[in-house]
XYZ file of N, CA and C in Angstrom:
453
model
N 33.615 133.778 119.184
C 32.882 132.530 118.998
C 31.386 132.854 119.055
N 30.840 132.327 118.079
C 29.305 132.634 118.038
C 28.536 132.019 119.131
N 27.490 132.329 119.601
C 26.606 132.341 120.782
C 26.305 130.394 120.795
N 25.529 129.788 120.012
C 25.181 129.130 119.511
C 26.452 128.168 119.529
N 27.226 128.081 118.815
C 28.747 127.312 119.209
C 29.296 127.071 120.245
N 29.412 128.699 120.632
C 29.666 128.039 122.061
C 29.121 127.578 123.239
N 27.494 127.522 123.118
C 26.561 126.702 123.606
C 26.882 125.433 123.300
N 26.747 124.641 122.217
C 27.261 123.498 121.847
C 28.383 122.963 122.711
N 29.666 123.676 122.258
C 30.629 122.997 123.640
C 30.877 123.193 124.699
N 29.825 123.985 125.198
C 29.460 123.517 126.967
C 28.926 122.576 127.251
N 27.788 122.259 126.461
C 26.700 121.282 126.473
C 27.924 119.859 125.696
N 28.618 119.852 125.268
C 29.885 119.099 124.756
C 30.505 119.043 126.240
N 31.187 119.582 126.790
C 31.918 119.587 127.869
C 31.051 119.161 128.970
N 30.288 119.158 129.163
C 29.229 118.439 130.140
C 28.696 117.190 129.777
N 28.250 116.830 128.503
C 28.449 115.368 128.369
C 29.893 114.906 128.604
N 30.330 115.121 127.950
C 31.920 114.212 128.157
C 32.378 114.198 129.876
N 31.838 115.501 130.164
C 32.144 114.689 132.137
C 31.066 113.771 132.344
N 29.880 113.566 132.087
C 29.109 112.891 132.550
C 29.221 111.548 131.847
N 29.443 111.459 131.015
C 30.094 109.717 130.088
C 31.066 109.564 130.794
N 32.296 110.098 130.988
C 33.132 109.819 131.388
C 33.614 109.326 132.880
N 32.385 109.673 133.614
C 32.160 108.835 135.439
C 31.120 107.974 134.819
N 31.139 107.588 134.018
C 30.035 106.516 133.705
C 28.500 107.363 134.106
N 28.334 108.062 133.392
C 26.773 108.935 133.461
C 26.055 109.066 135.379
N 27.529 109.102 135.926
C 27.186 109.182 137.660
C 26.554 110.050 138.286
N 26.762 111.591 137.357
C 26.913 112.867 137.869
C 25.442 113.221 137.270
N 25.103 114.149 138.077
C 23.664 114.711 138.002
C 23.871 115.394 136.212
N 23.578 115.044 135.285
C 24.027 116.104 134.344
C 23.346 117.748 134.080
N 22.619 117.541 134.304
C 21.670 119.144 134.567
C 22.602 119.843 135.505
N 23.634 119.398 136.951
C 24.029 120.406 137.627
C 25.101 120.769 136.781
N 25.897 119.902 136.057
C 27.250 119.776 135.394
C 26.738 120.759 134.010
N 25.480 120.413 133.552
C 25.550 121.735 132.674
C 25.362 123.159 133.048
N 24.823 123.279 134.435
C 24.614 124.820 135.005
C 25.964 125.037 135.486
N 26.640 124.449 135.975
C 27.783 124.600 136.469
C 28.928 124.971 135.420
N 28.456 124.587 133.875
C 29.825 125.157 133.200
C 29.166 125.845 132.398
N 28.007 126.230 132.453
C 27.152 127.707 132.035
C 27.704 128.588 132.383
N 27.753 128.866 133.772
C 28.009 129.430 134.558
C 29.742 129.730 134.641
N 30.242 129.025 134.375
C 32.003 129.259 134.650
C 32.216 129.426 133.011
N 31.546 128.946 131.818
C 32.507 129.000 130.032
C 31.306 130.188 130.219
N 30.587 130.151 130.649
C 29.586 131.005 129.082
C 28.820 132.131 130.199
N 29.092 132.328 131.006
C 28.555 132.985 131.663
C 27.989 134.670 131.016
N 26.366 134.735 131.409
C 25.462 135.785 130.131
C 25.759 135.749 128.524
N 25.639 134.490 128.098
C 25.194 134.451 126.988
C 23.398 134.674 126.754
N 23.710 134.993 125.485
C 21.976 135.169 124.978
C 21.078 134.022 124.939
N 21.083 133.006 125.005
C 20.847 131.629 124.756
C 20.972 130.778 125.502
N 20.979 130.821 126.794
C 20.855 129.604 127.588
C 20.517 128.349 127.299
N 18.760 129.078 126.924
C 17.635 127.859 126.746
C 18.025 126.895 125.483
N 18.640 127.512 124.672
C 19.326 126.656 123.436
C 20.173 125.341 123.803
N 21.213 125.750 125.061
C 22.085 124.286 125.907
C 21.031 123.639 126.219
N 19.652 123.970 127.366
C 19.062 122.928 128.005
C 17.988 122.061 126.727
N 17.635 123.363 125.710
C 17.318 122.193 124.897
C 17.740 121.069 124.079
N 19.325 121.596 123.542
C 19.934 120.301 123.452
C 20.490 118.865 124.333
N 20.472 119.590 126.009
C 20.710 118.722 127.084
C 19.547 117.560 126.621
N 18.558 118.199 126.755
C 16.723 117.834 127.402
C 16.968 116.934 125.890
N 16.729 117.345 124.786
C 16.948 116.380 123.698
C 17.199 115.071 123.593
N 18.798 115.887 123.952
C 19.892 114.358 123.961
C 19.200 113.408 125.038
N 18.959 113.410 126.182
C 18.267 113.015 126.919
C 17.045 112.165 126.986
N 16.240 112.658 126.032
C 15.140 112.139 125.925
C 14.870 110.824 124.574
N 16.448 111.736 124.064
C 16.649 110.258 123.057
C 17.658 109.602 122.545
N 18.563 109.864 123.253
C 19.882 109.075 124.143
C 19.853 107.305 123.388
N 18.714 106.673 123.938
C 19.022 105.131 123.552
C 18.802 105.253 121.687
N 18.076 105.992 120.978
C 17.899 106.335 119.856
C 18.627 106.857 119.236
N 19.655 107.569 119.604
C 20.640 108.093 119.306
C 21.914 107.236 118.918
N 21.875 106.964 120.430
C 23.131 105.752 120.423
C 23.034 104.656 119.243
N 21.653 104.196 119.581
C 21.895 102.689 118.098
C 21.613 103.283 116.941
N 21.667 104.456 116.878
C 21.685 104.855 115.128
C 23.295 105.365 115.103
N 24.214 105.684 116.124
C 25.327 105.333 116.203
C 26.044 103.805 115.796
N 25.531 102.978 116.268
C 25.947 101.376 116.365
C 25.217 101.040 115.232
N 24.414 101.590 114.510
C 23.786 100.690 113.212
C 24.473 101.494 111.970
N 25.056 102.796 112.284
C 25.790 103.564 111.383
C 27.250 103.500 111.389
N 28.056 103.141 112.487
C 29.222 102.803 112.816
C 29.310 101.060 113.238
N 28.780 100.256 112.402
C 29.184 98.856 113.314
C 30.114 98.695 113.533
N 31.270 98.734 112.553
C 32.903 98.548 112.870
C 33.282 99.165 114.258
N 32.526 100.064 114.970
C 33.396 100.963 116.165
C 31.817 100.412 117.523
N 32.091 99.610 117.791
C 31.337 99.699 119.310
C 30.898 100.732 119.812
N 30.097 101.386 120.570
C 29.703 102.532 121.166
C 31.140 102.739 122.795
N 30.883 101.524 123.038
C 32.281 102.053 124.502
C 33.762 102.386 123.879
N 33.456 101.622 122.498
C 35.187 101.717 121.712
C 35.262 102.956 121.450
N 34.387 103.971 121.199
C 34.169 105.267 120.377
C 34.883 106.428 121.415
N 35.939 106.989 121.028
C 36.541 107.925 121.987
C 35.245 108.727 122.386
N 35.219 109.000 124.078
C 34.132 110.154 124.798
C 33.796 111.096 123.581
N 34.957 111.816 123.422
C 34.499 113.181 122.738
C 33.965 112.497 121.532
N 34.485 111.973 120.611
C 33.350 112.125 119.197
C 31.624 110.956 119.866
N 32.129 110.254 120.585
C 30.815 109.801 120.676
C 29.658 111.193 121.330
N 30.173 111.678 122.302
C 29.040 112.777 122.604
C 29.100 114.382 121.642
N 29.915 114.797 120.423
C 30.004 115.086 119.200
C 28.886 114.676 118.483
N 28.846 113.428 118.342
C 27.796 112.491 117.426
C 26.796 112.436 118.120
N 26.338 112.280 119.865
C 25.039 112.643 119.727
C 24.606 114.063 119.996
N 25.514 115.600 119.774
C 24.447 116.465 119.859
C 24.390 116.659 118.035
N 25.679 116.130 117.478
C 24.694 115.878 115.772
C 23.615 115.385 115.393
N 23.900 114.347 115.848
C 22.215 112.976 115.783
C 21.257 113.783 116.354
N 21.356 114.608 117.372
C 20.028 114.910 118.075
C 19.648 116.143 117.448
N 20.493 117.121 116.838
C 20.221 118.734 116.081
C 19.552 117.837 114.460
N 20.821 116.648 114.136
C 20.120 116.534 112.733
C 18.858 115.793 112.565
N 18.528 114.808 113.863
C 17.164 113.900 114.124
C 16.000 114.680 114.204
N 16.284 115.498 115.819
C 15.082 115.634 116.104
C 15.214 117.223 116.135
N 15.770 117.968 116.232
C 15.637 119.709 116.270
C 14.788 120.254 115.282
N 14.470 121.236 115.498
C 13.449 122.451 114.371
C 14.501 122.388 113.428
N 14.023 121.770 112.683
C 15.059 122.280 111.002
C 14.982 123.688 110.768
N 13.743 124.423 111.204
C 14.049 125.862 110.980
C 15.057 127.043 111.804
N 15.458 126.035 113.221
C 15.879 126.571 113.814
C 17.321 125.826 113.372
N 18.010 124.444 112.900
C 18.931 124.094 113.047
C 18.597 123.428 111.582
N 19.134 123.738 110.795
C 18.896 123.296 109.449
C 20.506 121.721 109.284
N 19.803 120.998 108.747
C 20.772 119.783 108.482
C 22.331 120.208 108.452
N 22.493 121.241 107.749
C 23.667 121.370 106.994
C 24.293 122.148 108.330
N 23.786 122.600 108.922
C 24.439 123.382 110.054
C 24.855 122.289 111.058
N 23.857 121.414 111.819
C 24.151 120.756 112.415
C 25.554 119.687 112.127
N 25.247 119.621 110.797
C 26.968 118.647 110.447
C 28.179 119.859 110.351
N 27.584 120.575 110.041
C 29.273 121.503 109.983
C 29.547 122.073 111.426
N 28.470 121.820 112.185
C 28.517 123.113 113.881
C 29.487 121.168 114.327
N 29.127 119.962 113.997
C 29.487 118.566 114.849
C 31.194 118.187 113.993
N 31.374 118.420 112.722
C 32.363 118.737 112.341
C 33.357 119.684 112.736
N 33.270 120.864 113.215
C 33.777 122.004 113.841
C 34.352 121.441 115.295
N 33.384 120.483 115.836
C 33.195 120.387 117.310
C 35.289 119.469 117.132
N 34.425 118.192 116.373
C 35.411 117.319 116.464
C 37.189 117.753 115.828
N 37.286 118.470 114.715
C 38.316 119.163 114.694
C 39.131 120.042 115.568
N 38.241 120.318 116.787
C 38.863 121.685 117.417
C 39.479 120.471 118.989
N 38.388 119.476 118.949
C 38.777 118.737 120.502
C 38.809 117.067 120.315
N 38.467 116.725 118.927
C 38.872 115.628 118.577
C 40.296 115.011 118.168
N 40.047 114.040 118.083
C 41.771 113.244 117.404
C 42.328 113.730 116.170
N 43.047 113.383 114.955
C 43.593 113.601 114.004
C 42.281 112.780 113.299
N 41.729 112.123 113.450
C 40.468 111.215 112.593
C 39.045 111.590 112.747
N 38.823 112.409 114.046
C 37.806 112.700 114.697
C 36.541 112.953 113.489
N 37.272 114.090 112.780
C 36.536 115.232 112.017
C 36.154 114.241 110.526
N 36.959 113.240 110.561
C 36.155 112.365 109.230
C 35.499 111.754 109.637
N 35.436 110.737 110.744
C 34.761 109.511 111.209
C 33.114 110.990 111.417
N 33.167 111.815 112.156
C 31.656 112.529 112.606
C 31.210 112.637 111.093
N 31.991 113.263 110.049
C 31.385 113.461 108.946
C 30.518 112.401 108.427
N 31.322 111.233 108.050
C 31.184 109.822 107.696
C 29.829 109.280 108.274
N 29.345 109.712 110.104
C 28.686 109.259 110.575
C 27.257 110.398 110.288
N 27.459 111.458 110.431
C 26.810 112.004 110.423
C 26.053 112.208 108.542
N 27.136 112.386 107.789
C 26.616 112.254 106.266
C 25.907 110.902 105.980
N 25.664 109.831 106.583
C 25.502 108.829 106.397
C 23.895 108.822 106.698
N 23.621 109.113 107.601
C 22.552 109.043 108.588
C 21.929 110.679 107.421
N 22.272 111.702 106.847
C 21.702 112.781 106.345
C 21.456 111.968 104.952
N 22.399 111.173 104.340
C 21.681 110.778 103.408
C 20.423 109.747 103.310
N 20.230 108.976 104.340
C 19.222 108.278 104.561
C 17.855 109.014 105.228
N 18.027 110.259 105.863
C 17.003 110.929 106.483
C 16.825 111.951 105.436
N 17.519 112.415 105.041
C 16.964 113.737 103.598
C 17.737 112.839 101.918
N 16.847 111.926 101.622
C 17.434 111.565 100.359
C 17.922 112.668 99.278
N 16.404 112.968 99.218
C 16.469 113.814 97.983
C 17.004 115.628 98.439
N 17.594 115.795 99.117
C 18.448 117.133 99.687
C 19.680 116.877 99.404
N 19.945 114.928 99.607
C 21.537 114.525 99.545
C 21.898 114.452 98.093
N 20.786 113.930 97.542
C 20.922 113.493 95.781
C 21.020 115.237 95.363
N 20.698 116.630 95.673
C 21.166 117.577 95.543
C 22.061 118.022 95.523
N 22.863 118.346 96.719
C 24.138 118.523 97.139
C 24.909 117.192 96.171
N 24.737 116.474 95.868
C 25.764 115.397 95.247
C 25.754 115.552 93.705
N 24.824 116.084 92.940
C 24.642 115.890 92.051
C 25.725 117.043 91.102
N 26.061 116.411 89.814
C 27.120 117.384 89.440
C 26.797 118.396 88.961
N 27.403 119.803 88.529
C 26.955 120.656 88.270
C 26.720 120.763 86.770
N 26.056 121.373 86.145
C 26.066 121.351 84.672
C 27.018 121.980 84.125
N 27.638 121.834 83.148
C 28.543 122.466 82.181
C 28.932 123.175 81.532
């Protein structure tokens, strides 16, 4: 498993405990704590706390571009795992260094996520949510990728 991935679902596995006591738990110890037990000496630490610190800092921004992109699904209705799936997508495809996390990565690294620990639906609904929100934030990247090929 690549360095980077499996940063992601630690930092995955530590939100979902911390949503899941209702955001009770210190989350900074809950992410050192399964640093430390999944990933212990990886190259990349600082890569988890910056997606922690991220999500964090834009958490309520996150969420209602969840609820304005998913109205049909409530944010509490949204199974744990794809809702915290969807925000380290929202937060790699929002706000991260595109040079460091380019669009297309971030949906296939949040796609990956939800197939491997999501439901049987998981992996369309993140796409759905996440392609949705890429075509409105990179129009003309999406009108690329969509456009047909010549003949």
């Amino acid at each position: 498993m690549a360095t980077r991935h499996l940063v992601r679902t630690v930092v995955l596995q530590s939100l979902y405990e911390w949503d899941f006591y209702d955001r009770k738990n210190d989350i900074t110890k809950v992410l050192e704590r399964n640093l430390a037990e999944f990933a212990p000496g990886i190259d990349e630490p600082e890569f988890a706390w910056k997606i922690l610190k991220g999500i964090a800092e834009h958490i309520k921004d996150i969420d209602a571009r969840i609820v304005k992109t998913a109205p049909e699904w409530p944010l509490p209705k949204i199974a744990v795992i794809d809702r915290n799936i969807l925000r380290i997508g929202l937060y790699e495809l929002l706000y991260a260094d595109k040079n460091e996390v380019p669009p297309k990565v971030a949906i296939n690294e949040a796609i990956e996520m939800a197939k491997n620990y999501g439901g049987p639906n998981s992996s369309r609904f993140i796409n759905g949510v996440l392609g949705t929100v890429f075509r409105e934030e990179y129009p003309e990247e999406a009108a690329k990728r969509e456009a047909p090929k010549n003949q």
